[in-house]
């Protein structure tokens, strides 16, 4: 098992040693976002802003205007929502080189409850012009996402789960902004995942093959924006059926992005698997909440099989 | 004196229940829960006009836990006061339970707002207090904040509006334990001169020892100065009552409790149990 935040902590520290423009801003959550490694190594380029996310994003804008590359760390909910207008008007509108690296995405804050969950952020960030939106699914993909985000000059939102997750991506997989990663080729159905749902998609694909003799294509879309329209349309033209799997509201996220493509090319059928537009009404660990929301391998497999019957 | 003892006993029971519930769930926020015990005890057992049998009573005093992560401490007080059953308290942060780490007013009768994202509660308190003014109701609105929480700009927007609208039915309470999640407030983002900040925002400010139940009750009992919101600045100790938690930000969250369960229990155990 790996952890995306751990990957962030160590890789941002490595990148910090070769690029002294990188500065890190943090809002009294370094132990949760795991950015404390950077603080220990580069105390002069680390700023503790306290519990003041709007101020933190505004400060990042100022630093970027002066040529620094600010990395802003907090929980997804507090950047995408609490500081949303600062993100949109102070970062995205002037197209500034600020990287927003947020943790506890989706339901991964678990029993912290809905105030700390973030099931809306992809939708919010995706609709902001100039914003690049990336949702890596494991440690290696996070590493590559991080490197790619530094290579572009502009605002990037990087969404991290807080949960431990199996490592699927290898150095042979190549992440590119605006490109899908084709994890498996297949012909009967397309499974599209983002973030850590990459693991569920692969497991569902395995079971489809082993238990039902169904061949599925698996596309991991860590790059939510820009979106790889070509890969999606190419795949759906061959399989005719597409399933989106995400730890996010089915409104506004990956499901919406793929639906837009399907509608525009005018071919194929789609179902969206995610959170059905409600705040969680129970309490529990992230694993428990995912089960409650039918976002486990078995629950997803059931939906996919039902979809295949239509 | 007997009244003092009654309240003191409740604070002891609350501290015991906080640690017991924390050990049981394995997760929670002990530091800020333990520092608020006297404040919550005074409010729920002495000051506020509330009724567990009728939590929606129209002329009840209102309470907002702006530091929503203090849910563990608040839940134990609600349990002791009869708003939450033992079963509900025992479900704290458990799979399928009703209490999460942050306050959900729909699951917690006796509380007047859902909270968890810091810096929201005082604005909501201003809204509730304004409504009481329109309706010519005499109840008060109490809002408990963390000191770290008041680094949020929204707190000061709310403070400005409360003074602007002369909300002498609004009482803000700050649990000034001087520690937030990652360290001491003055190192993370300094708040001092803190008393003067609230005074400059035109609040009637009282500074007290937030662990002296007599001082807490007395500060809460006094009416607001005419046409001013009141701020009670409670000097407290994060983790109060469990020596190795006191003043240590490592006990902001309670992840390490399994390892220290015995020691913690030892410090809060009740003679009767
Ligand atoms: C808007 C927002 N930012 C960050 C957090 C994460 N967080 C929860 S508690 C906490 C520290 C709070 O410190 P303080 O208000 O002093 O509370 P206390 O010491 O009384 O527990 C932080 C940063 C949050 N809940 N909401």
Coordinates of C-alpha atoms in Angstrom, one line a residue, chain A residues 26 28-32 48-55 75 78 82 109-116 280-285 288-289, chain B residues 27 91-102 107 115-120 148-149 151-154 180-183 187-189:
Chain A
X26 CA 0.4 25.9 4.6
X28 CA -2.1 24.7 10.1
X29 CA -2.5 21.3 8.6
X30 CA 1.1 20.3 7.6
X31 CA 0.8 17.0 9.6
X32 CA -2.3 16.1 7.6
X48 CA 2.8 29.0 7.9
X49 CA -0.3 31.2 7.2
X50 CA -2.4 29.8 10.0
X51 CA -6.1 29.0 9.7
X52 CA -6.8 31.5 7.0
X53 CA -7.2 29.9 3.6
X54 CA -8.5 32.9 1.7
X55 CA -5.5 34.9 2.8
X75 CA -7.8 20.2 2.6
X78 CA -11.0 24.5 2.3
X82 CA -13.6 28.3 1.3
X109 CA -11.7 12.4 5.6
X110 CA -14.0 9.6 6.7
X111 CA -15.6 10.2 10.2
X112 CA -14.6 13.8 10.1
X113 CA -17.9 14.2 8.4
X114 CA -19.4 16.2 5.5
X115 CA -17.8 19.5 6.5
X116 CA -14.5 17.9 5.7
X280 CA -23.2 11.3 3.6
X281 CA -26.0 10.5 6.0
X282 CA -23.9 8.1 8.1
X283 CA -20.6 8.2 10.0
X284 CA -17.6 6.0 9.5
X285 CA -14.1 5.3 8.1
X288 CA -17.1 2.3 5.3
X289 CA -18.4 5.3 3.6
Chain B
X27 CA -10.2 9.0 17.2
X91 CA -21.3 5.6 18.6
X92 CA -18.9 8.6 18.3
X93 CA -17.0 8.3 15.0
X94 CA -18.0 4.6 14.6
X95 CA -19.1 3.0 11.4
X96 CA -22.9 3.5 11.1
X97 CA -22.9 5.8 14.2
X98 CA -24.6 9.2 14.5
X99 CA -21.8 11.4 15.8
X100 CA -18.9 12.4 13.6
X101 CA -15.8 14.4 14.6
X102 CA -17.6 17.6 13.8
X107 CA -28.0 14.6 15.0
X115 CA -20.0 23.2 12.1
X116 CA -16.5 21.9 11.3
X117 CA -15.1 24.3 8.8
X118 CA -13.6 26.9 11.1
X119 CA -14.6 30.6 11.2
X120 CA -18.3 30.2 10.3
X148 CA -6.7 29.4 16.4
X149 CA -10.0 29.6 14.6
X151 CA -7.3 33.6 12.5
X152 CA -10.0 33.3 9.9
X153 CA -10.9 36.7 8.5
X154 CA -14.6 35.8 8.6
X180 CA -3.8 25.0 17.6
X181 CA -3.2 21.9 15.3
X182 CA 0.5 22.4 14.4
X183 CA 1.8 24.4 17.3
X187 CA 4.2 30.8 16.5
X188 CA 1.7 29.7 13.9
X189 CA 0.0 33.1 13.3

